[in-house]
Tab-separated table of C-alpha atoms in Angstrom:
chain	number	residue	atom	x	y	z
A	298	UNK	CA	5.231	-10.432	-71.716
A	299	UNK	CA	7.495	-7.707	-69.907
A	300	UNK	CA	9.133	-9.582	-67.114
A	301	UNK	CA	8.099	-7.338	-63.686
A	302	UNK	CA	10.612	-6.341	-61.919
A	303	UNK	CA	11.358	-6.628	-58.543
A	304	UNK	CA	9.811	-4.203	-56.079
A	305	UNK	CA	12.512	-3.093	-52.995
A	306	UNK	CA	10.798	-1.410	-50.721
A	307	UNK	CA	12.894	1.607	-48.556
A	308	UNK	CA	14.333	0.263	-45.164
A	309	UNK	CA	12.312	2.341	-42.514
A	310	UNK	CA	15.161	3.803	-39.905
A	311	UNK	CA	14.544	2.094	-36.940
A	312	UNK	CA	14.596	4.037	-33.644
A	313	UNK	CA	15.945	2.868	-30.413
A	314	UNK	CA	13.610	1.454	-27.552
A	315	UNK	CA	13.877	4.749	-25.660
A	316	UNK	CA	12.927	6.778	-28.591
A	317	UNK	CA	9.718	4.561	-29.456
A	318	UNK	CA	6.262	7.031	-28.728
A	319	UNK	CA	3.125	5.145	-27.200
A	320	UNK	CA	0.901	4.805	-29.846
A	321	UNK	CA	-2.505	2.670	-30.254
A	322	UNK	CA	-2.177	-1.012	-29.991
A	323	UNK	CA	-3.112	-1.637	-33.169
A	324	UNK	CA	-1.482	1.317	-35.167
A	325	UNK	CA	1.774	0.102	-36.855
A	326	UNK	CA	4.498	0.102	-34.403
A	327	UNK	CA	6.842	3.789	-34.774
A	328	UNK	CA	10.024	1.312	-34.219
A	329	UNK	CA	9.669	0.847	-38.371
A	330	UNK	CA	9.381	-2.916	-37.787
A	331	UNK	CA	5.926	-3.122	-39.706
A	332	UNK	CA	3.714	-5.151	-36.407
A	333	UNK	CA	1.484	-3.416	-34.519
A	334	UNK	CA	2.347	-1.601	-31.473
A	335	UNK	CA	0.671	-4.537	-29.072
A	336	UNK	CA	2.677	-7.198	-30.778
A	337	UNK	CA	6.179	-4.485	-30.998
A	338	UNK	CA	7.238	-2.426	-28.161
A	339	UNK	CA	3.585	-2.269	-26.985
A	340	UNK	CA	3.973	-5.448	-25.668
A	341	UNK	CA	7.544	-4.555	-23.491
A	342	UNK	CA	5.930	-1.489	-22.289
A	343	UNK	CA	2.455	-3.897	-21.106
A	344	UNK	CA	5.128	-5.880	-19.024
A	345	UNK	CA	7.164	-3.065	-17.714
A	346	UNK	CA	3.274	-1.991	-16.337
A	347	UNK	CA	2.005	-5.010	-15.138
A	348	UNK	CA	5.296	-6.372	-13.439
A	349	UNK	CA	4.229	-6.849	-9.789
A	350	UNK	CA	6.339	-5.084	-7.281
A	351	UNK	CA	6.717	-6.921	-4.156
A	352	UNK	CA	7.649	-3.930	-2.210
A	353	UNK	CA	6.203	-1.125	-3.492
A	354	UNK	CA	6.710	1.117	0.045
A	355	UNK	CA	10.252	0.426	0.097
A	356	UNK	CA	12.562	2.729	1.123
A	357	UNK	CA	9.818	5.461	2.112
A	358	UNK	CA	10.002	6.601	6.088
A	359	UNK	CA	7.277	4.719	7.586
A	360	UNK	CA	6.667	1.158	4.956
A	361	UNK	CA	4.935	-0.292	7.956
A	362	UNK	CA	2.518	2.396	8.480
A	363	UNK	CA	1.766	2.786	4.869
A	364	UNK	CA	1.177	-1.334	4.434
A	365	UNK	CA	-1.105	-0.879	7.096
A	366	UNK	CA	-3.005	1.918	5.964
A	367	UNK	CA	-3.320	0.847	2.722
A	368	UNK	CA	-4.998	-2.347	4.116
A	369	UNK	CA	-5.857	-2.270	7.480
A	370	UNK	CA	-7.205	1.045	8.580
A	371	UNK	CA	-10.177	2.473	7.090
A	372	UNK	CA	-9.157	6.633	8.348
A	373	UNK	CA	-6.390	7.713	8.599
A	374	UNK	CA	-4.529	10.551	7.101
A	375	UNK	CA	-0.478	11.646	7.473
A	376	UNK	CA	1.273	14.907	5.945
A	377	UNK	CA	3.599	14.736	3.313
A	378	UNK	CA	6.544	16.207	2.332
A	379	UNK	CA	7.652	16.451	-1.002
A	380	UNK	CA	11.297	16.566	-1.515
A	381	UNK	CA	11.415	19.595	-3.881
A	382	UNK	CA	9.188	21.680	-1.596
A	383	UNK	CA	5.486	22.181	-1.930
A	384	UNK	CA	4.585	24.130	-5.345
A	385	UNK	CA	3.460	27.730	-5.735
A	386	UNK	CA	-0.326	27.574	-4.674
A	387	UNK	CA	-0.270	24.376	-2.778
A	388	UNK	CA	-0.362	24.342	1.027
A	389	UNK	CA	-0.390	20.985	1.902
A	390	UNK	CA	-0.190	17.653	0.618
A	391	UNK	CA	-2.078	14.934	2.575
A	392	UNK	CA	-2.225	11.161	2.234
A	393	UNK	CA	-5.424	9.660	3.209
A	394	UNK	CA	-6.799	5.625	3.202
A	395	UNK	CA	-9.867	6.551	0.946
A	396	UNK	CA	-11.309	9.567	-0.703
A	397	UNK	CA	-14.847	10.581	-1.503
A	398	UNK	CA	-16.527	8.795	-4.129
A	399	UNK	CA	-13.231	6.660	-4.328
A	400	UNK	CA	-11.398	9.506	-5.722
A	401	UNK	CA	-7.791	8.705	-6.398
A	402	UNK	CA	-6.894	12.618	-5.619
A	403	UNK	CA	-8.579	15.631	-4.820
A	404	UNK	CA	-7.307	19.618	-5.460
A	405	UNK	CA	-9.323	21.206	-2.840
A	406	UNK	CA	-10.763	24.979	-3.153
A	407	UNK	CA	-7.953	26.305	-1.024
A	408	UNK	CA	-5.268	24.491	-3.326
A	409	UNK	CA	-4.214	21.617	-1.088
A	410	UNK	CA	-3.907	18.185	-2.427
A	411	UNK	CA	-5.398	14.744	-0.528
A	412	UNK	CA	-3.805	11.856	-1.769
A	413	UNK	CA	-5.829	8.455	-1.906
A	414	UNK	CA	-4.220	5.128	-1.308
A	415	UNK	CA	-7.019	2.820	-1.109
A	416	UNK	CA	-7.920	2.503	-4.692
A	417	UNK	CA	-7.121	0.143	-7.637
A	418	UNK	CA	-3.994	0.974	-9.127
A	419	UNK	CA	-4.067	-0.094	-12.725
A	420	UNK	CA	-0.228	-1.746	-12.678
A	421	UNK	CA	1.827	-3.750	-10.615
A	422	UNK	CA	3.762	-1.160	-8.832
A	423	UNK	CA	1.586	0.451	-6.495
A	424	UNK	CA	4.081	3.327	-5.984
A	425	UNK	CA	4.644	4.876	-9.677
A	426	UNK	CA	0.870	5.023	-10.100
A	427	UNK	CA	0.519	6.335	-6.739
A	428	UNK	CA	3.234	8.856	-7.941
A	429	UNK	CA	1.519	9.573	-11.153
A	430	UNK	CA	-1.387	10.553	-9.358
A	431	UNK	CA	-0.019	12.717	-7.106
A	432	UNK	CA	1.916	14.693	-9.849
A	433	UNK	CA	-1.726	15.476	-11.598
A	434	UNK	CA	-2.861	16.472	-8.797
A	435	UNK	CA	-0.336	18.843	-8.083
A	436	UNK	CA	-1.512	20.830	-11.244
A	437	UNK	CA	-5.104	19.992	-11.084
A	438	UNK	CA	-7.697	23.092	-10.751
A	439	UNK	CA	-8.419	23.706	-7.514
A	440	UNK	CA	-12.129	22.597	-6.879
A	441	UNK	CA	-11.862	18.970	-8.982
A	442	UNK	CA	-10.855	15.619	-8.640
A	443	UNK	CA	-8.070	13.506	-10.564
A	444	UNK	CA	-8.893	10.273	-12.054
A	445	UNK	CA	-6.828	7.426	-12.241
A	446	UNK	CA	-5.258	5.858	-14.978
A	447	UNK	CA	-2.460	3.870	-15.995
A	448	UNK	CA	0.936	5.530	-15.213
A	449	UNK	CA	3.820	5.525	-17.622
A	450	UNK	CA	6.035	2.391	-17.733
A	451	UNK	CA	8.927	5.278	-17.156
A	452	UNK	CA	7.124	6.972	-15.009
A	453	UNK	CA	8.308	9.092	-11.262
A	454	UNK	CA	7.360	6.777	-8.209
A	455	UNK	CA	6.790	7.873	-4.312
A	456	UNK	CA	10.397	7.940	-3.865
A	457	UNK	CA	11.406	10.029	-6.378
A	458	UNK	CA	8.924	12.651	-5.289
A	459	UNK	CA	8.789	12.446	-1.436
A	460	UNK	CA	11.449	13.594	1.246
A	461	UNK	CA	13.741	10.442	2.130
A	462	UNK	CA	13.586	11.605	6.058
A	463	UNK	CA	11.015	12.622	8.321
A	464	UNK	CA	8.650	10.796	10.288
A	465	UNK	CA	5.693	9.415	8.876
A	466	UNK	CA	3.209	9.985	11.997
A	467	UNK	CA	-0.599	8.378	10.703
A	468	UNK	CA	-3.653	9.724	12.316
A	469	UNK	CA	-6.522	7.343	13.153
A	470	UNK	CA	-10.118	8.936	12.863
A	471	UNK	CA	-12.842	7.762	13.948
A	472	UNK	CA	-14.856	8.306	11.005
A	473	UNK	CA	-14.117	10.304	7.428
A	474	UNK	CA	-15.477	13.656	8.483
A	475	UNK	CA	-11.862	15.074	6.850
A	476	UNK	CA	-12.953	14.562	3.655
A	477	UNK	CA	-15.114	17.604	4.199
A	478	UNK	CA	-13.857	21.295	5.668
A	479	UNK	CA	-17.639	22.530	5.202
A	480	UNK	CA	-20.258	19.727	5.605
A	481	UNK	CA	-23.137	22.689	4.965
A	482	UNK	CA	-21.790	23.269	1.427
A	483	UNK	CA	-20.832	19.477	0.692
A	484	UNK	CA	-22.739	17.717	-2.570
A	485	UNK	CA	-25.521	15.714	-1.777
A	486	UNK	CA	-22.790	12.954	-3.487
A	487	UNK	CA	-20.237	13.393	-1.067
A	488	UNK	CA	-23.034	13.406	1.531
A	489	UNK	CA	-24.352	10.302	1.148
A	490	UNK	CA	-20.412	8.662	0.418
A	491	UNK	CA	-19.480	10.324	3.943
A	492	UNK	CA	-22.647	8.451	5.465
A	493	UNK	CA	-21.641	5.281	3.607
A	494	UNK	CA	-18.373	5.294	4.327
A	495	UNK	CA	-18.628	5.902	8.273
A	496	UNK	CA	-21.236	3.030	8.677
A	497	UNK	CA	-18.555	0.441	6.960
A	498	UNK	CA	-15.851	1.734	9.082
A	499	UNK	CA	-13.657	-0.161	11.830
A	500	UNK	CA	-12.907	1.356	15.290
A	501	UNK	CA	-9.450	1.400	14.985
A	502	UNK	CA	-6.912	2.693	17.086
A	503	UNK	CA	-2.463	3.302	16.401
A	504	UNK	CA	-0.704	2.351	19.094
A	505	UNK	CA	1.772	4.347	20.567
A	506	UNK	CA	3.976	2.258	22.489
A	507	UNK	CA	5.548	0.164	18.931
A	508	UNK	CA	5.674	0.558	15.697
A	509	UNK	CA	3.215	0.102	13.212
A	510	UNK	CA	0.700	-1.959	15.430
A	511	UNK	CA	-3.613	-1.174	15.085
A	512	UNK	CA	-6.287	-2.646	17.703
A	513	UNK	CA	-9.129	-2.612	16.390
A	514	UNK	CA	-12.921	-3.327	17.560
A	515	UNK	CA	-15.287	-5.702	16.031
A	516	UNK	CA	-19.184	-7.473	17.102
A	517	UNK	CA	-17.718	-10.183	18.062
A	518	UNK	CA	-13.442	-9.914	19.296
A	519	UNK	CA	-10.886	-7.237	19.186
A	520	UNK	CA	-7.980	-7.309	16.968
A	521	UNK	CA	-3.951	-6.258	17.094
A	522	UNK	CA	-2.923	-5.882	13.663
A	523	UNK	CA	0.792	-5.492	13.849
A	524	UNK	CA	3.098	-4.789	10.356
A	525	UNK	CA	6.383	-5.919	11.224
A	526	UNK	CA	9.317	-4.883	8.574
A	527	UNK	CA	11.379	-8.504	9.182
A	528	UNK	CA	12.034	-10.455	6.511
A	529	UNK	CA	9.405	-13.341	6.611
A	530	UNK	CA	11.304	-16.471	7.190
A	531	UNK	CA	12.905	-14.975	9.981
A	532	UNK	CA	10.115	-13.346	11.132
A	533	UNK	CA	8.264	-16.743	11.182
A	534	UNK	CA	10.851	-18.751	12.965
A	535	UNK	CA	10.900	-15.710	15.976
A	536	UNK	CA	7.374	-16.151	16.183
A	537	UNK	CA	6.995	-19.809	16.221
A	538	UNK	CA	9.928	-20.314	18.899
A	539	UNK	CA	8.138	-18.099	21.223
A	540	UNK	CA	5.003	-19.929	20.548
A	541	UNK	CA	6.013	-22.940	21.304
A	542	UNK	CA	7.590	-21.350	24.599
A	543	UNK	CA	3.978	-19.999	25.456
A	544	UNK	CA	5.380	-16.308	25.159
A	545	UNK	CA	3.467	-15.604	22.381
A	546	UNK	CA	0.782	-14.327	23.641
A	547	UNK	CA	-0.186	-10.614	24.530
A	548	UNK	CA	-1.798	-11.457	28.158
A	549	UNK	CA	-4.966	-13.700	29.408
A	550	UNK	CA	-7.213	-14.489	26.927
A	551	UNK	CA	-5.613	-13.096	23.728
A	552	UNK	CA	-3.611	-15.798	21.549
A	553	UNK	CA	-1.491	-14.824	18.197
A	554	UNK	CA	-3.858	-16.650	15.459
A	555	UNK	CA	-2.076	-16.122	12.213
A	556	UNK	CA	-0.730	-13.203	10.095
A	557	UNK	CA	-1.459	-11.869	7.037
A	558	UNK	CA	1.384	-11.269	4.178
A	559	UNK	CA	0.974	-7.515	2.509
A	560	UNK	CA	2.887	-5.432	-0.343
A	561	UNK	CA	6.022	-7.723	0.900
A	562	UNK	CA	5.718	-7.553	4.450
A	563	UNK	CA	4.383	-10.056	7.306
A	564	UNK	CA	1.037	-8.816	9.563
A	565	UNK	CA	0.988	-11.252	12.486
A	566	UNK	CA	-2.901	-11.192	14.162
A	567	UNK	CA	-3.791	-11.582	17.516
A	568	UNK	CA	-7.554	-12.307	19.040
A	569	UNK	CA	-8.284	-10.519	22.198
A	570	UNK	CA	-11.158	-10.249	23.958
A	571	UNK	CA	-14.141	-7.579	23.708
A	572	UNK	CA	-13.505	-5.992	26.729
A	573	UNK	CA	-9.440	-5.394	25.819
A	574	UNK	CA	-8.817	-1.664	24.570
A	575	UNK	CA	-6.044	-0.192	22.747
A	576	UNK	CA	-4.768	1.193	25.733
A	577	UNK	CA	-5.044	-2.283	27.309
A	578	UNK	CA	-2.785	-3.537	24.872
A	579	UNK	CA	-0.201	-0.921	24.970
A	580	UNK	CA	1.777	-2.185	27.799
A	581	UNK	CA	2.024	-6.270	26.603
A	582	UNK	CA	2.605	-5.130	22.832
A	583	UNK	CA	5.787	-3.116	24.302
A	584	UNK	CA	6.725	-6.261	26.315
A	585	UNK	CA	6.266	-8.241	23.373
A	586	UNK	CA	8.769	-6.645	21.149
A	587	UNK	CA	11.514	-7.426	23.765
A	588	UNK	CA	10.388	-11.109	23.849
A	589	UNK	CA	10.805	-10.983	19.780
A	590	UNK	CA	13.765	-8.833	19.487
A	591	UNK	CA	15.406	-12.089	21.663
A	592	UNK	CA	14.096	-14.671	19.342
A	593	UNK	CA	15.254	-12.872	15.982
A	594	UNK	CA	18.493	-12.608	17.889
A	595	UNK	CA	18.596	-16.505	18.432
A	596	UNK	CA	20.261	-18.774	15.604
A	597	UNK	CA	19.828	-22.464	16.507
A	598	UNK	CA	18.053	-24.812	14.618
A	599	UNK	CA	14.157	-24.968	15.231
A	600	UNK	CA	13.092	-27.899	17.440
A	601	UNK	CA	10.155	-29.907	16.814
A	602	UNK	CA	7.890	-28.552	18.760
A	603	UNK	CA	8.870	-25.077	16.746
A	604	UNK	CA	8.472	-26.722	13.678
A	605	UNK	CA	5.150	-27.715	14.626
A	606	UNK	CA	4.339	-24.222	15.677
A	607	UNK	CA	5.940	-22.945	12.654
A	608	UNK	CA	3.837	-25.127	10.822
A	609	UNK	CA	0.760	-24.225	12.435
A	610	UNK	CA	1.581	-20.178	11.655
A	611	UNK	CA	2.175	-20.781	8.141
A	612	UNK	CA	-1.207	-22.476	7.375
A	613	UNK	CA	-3.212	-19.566	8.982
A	614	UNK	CA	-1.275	-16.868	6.651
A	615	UNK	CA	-3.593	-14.775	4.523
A	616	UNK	CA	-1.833	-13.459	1.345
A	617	UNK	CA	-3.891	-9.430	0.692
A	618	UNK	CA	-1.562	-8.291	-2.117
């Protein structure tokens, strides 16, 4: 018998990561390398997607505001501005906590664009999905929604798209009655989400005289909510010192509980009592901030009793993202 001989097969050119499509996960992989895409480059793009971004509000005017109304406040809505100008046909651009029918964006008749941020974002880094979405939207038909989906591991994020200055000025409604210009011609749909979504909602009010700060009213106690944009360590040692001083407080009857840790940033919590309003607050919240400005000024070691407080603080954290 013939001896066979020896089959070569062709070297496939092999492209460079930048040049690799997205394919299926189980077609071959384009790189030439014969695996399938999930087990190839499929697999470096799943990381780039699912890598968790501490800080996804970074660097935007406003981070507080947007950590707060991405978690804390159930109406609100704040302009944008885009930093290459609004686009032929679009008036406005509008970020809002939640949409109808947890829409991710909306193109409304009249061309203007409302932004969701209180949806599931389907990778780590709130902001380029965020982005993605927006970018849809901006060429969406007027009259539709956008769906979600998961962004491009290369993709634009909320920095590269909005203006770097401005202010970023929330405002706090009492109920989701933006969602519709024309409640007479609104879908029996977005009817019924409008009713749902108004029962469920927090009275929650922005205070005006610092930063970033939301009272809110429930059955039982009123809440401040304040996002603070100091790193946490520091943060915590500030607030434990003037704990253990007794300054911590925001007047009789209220006491700072715990905070809550969000997209990076610290939330420190205080309970007040029913009868406290927003505009209550506004005066001790002010006089607050000078009381912490002093203690994030202050460098000498915690004593015990600030340990202790310390201590105490850190157990009642809540981690939300």
């Amino acid at each position: 018998m013939a001896k066979k001989r020896p089959q070569t097969k062709a070297k496939r050119p092999q492209l460079d990561d930048a040049e690799v499509p997205v394919v299926g996960a189980r077609e071959p992989c384009p790189c030439g390398s014969g695996r399938r895409y999930k087990a190839c480059h499929g697999r470096t793009a799943a990381q780039a997607t699912t890598a968790l971004v501490q800080r996804p509000f970074e660097g935007l005017p406003g981070e507080c505001d947007w950590v707060a109304l991405r978690e804390l406040v159930p109406a609100a809505t704040v302009g944008l501005t885009l930093r290459d100008g609004l686009p032929e046909g679009v008036p406005s651009v509008t970020l809002a906590t939640v949409l109808p029918m947890a829409w991710p964006a909306l193109r409304r008749d009249d061309g203007s664009v409302l932004l969701g941020l209180q949806n599931d974002t389907a990778s780590g880094d709130i902001s380029r999905d965020l982005a993605d979405t927006l970018a849809r939207a901006l060429t969406a038909d007027p009259g539709t929604p956008v769906q979600g989906r998961r962004a491009p591991a290369d993709g634009s994020r909320l920095q590269d798209l909005l203006a770097p200055e401005g202010a970023f000025e929330p405002e706090v409604h009492s109920g989701f009655e933006f969602w519709v210009p024309d409640p007479d011609n609104a879908t029996p749909d977005v009817t019924a989400s409008l009713e749902r979504a108004n029962a469920a909602a927090i009275p929650t009010v922005r205070l005006q005289s610092v930063d970033a700060a939301y009272w809110c009213e429930t059955p039982d106690k009123n809440h401040l909510r304040w996002v603070m944009p100091h790193e946490e360590e520091r943060l915590l040692d500030a607030l434990a010192r003037l704990h253990a001083a007794g300054r911590s407080s925001l007047g009789e009857g209220t006491r700072l509980v715990g905070s809550f840790r969000a997209h990076g940033l610290t939330v420190p919590v205080w309970d007040l009592p029913s009868e406290i309003t927003a505009q209550d607050i506004e005066k001790p919240a002010a006089e607050f901030a000078e009381r912490l400005a002093e203690a994030l000024a202050a460098d000498a070691p915690l004593t015990h009793d600030e340990r202790r407080a310390r201590g105490g603080l850190t157990n009642r954290q809540v981690t939300l993202s």
